[in-house]
mmCIF file of C-alpha atoms in Angstrom:
data_model
loop_
_atom_site.group_PDB
_atom_site.id
_atom_site.type_symbol
_atom_site.label_atom_id
_atom_site.label_comp_id
_atom_site.label_asym_id
_atom_site.label_seq_id
_atom_site.Cartn_x
_atom_site.Cartn_y
_atom_site.Cartn_z
ATOM 1 C CA GLN B 1 0.097 -0.145 0.208
ATOM 2 C CA VAL B 2 1.062 3.220 -1.385
ATOM 3 C CA GLN B 3 1.942 5.707 1.885
ATOM 4 C CA LEU B 4 2.553 9.604 1.203
ATOM 5 C CA ALA B 5 4.205 12.328 3.536
ATOM 6 C CA GLU B 6 4.260 16.057 2.797
ATOM 7 C CA SER B 7 6.481 18.297 4.654
ATOM 8 C CA GLY B 8 7.680 21.724 3.623
ATOM 9 C CA GLY B 9 4.355 24.226 4.344
ATOM 10 C CA GLY B 10 4.849 27.050 6.615
ATOM 11 C CA PRO B 11 4.181 31.251 6.111
ATOM 12 C CA VAL B 12 6.444 33.030 3.211
ATOM 13 C CA GLN B 13 6.236 36.836 2.085
ATOM 14 C CA ALA B 14 4.685 37.529 -1.627
ATOM 15 C CA GLY B 15 7.389 37.384 -3.783
ATOM 16 C CA GLY B 16 9.041 34.852 -1.954
ATOM 17 C CA SER B 17 10.070 31.008 -2.525
ATOM 18 C CA LEU B 18 8.818 27.738 -0.696
ATOM 19 C CA ARG B 19 10.313 23.673 -1.456
ATOM 20 C CA LEU B 20 7.501 21.175 -0.444
ATOM 21 C CA ALA B 21 8.425 17.543 0.074
ATOM 22 C CA CYS B 22 6.023 14.583 -0.420
ATOM 23 C CA GLU B 23 7.872 10.864 0.086
ATOM 24 C CA ALA B 24 6.342 8.183 -1.568
ATOM 25 C CA SER B 25 6.746 4.900 0.238
ATOM 26 C CA GLY B 26 4.989 0.856 -0.652
ATOM 27 C CA TYR B 27 4.875 1.136 -4.501
ATOM 28 C CA ARG B 28 6.691 -1.528 -6.112
ATOM 29 C CA GLY B 29 5.419 -1.355 -9.661
ATOM 30 C CA GLY B 30 7.638 0.625 -11.224
ATOM 31 C CA GLY B 31 7.328 4.436 -12.652
ATOM 32 C CA PHE B 32 3.910 5.896 -11.289
ATOM 33 C CA CYS B 33 3.165 9.281 -11.283
ATOM 34 C CA MET B 34 3.107 11.530 -8.248
ATOM 35 C CA GLY B 35 2.025 15.097 -8.020
ATOM 36 C CA TRP B 36 -0.003 18.059 -6.251
ATOM 37 C CA PHE B 37 -3.031 19.558 -5.737
ATOM 38 C CA ARG B 38 -4.101 22.461 -3.393
ATOM 39 C CA GLN B 39 -7.322 23.512 -2.229
ATOM 40 C CA ALA B 40 -7.914 27.262 -0.770
ATOM 41 C CA PRO B 41 -10.641 27.674 1.923
ATOM 42 C CA GLY B 42 -14.081 28.270 0.560
ATOM 43 C CA LYS B 43 -12.841 26.611 -3.376
ATOM 44 C CA GLU B 44 -12.723 23.679 -5.128
ATOM 45 C CA ARG B 45 -9.213 21.261 -4.953
ATOM 46 C CA GLU B 46 -6.992 22.548 -7.565
ATOM 47 C CA TRP B 47 -4.490 20.360 -9.527
ATOM 48 C CA VAL B 48 -1.061 21.758 -9.795
ATOM 49 C CA ALA B 49 1.709 19.716 -10.962
ATOM 50 C CA ALA B 50 2.974 15.735 -11.580
ATOM 51 C CA ILE B 51 5.874 14.057 -13.012
ATOM 52 C CA SER B 52 6.442 10.190 -14.128
ATOM 53 C CA THR B 53 9.030 8.784 -11.946
ATOM 54 C CA GLY B 54 9.218 6.373 -14.775
ATOM 55 C CA ASP B 55 10.960 9.040 -17.597
ATOM 56 C CA GLY B 56 10.733 12.480 -15.370
ATOM 57 C CA SER B 57 7.973 13.844 -17.542
ATOM 58 C CA THR B 58 6.196 16.772 -15.758
ATOM 59 C CA TYR B 59 3.234 18.447 -15.980
ATOM 60 C CA TYR B 60 2.376 21.455 -14.565
ATOM 61 C CA SER B 61 -1.198 23.714 -14.225
ATOM 62 C CA ASP B 62 -1.659 26.960 -16.186
ATOM 63 C CA SER B 63 -1.621 29.133 -12.821
ATOM 64 C CA VAL B 64 1.819 27.783 -11.818
ATOM 65 C CA LYS B 65 3.438 27.190 -15.209
ATOM 66 C CA GLY B 66 6.862 29.030 -14.870
ATOM 67 C CA ARG B 67 6.907 29.463 -11.063
ATOM 68 C CA PHE B 68 7.007 26.323 -9.642
ATOM 69 C CA THR B 69 9.259 23.273 -10.628
ATOM 70 C CA ILE B 70 8.803 19.658 -9.930
ATOM 71 C CA SER B 71 11.084 16.850 -9.236
ATOM 72 C CA THR B 72 11.354 13.371 -8.234
ATOM 73 C CA VAL B 73 14.355 11.573 -6.579
ATOM 74 C CA SER B 74 14.346 8.058 -6.017
ATOM 75 C CA ARG B 75 16.476 6.286 -2.882
ATOM 76 C CA ASP B 76 15.767 2.468 -3.597
ATOM 77 C CA ILE B 77 12.926 0.905 -5.434
ATOM 78 C CA ALA B 78 10.319 1.415 -2.905
ATOM 79 C CA LYS B 79 10.918 4.852 -1.841
ATOM 80 C CA ASN B 80 10.182 8.211 -4.032
ATOM 81 C CA THR B 81 10.023 11.662 -3.420
ATOM 82 C CA ALA B 82 8.881 14.359 -4.972
ATOM 83 C CA TYR B 83 9.446 18.059 -4.948
ATOM 84 C CA LEU B 84 7.354 20.931 -5.828
ATOM 85 C CA GLN B 85 10.101 24.181 -5.695
ATOM 86 C CA MET B 86 7.424 27.164 -5.834
ATOM 87 C CA ASN B 87 8.800 30.785 -6.935
ATOM 88 C CA SER B 88 7.249 33.831 -7.233
ATOM 89 C CA LEU B 89 4.509 32.864 -4.362
ATOM 90 C CA ASN B 90 1.457 35.279 -4.707
ATOM 91 C CA LEU B 91 -1.697 35.243 -1.999
ATOM 92 C CA GLU B 92 -3.452 33.041 -4.520
ATOM 93 C CA ASP B 93 -0.622 30.672 -3.706
ATOM 94 C CA SER B 94 -1.854 29.975 -0.244
ATOM 95 C CA ALA B 95 -3.563 26.693 0.501
ATOM 96 C CA MET B 96 -3.252 23.116 1.818
ATOM 97 C CA TYR B 97 -1.076 21.587 -0.511
ATOM 98 C CA TYR B 98 -1.831 17.628 -1.070
ATOM 99 C CA CYS B 99 0.409 15.094 -2.605
ATOM 100 C CA ALA B 100 -1.038 12.893 -4.745
ATOM 101 C CA ALA B 101 0.109 9.361 -6.771
ATOM 102 C CA ASP B 102 -1.587 7.166 -9.462
ATOM 103 C CA ARG B 103 -0.321 4.351 -11.985
ATOM 104 C CA GLU B 104 -0.151 7.133 -14.668
ATOM 105 C CA CYS B 105 -0.163 10.545 -15.252
ATOM 106 C CA THR B 106 -3.135 10.897 -17.249
ATOM 107 C CA ILE B 107 -3.438 15.143 -18.290
ATOM 108 C CA LEU B 108 -6.691 15.842 -20.103
ATOM 109 C CA ALA B 109 -7.746 18.950 -21.077
ATOM 110 C CA GLY B 110 -5.039 20.273 -18.890
ATOM 111 C CA HIS B 111 -5.695 18.642 -15.896
ATOM 112 C CA TRP B 112 -4.427 15.362 -13.955
ATOM 113 C CA ARG B 113 -7.273 13.155 -14.118
ATOM 114 C CA ILE B 114 -6.551 10.754 -10.504
ATOM 115 C CA ALA B 115 -7.917 7.538 -9.937
ATOM 116 C CA ASP B 116 -10.998 7.334 -7.494
ATOM 117 C CA ASN B 117 -8.844 5.767 -4.829
ATOM 118 C CA ALA B 118 -5.426 7.103 -5.470
ATOM 119 C CA PRO B 119 -3.315 7.683 -2.004
ATOM 120 C CA TRP B 120 -3.475 11.130 -0.977
ATOM 121 C CA GLY B 121 -1.284 12.682 1.714
ATOM 122 C CA GLN B 122 -2.606 14.330 4.904
ATOM 123 C CA GLY B 123 -1.365 18.090 3.280
ATOM 124 C CA THR B 124 0.881 20.907 4.331
ATOM 125 C CA GLN B 125 -0.325 24.494 4.860
ATOM 126 C CA VAL B 126 1.145 27.231 2.895
ATOM 127 C CA ILE B 127 0.463 30.921 4.504
ATOM 128 C CA VAL B 128 1.452 33.790 2.120
ATOM 129 C CA SER B 129 1.685 37.242 3.307
ATOM 130 C CA SER B 130 1.934 40.382 0.926
#
């Protein structure tokens, strides 16, 4: 069973940077997809970025393209860590950020179509202030 654990959230000033990490353990099926969603109070969940651990392909939502960078490091066959480097943060980036994983990065109409039974992390809060 895949387990995900996020870290790295916190307060940051507008224009600043923050790096989130998501450690995935327990996946033994070769390459898979890891990524991030976020949800601000009163808003719907929004996909942010995804990466294929197999070939390193990356995918971004239009709202973060050019500012955020997703990467992944594999420590052994069953442990992968995905990083989300967030630069030029603005107030609209404030949200709870959740890590998720799926067998593939299925990107349709500019969104990651993640499986209903995909594993999720507990979330890490990002607070951007002016």
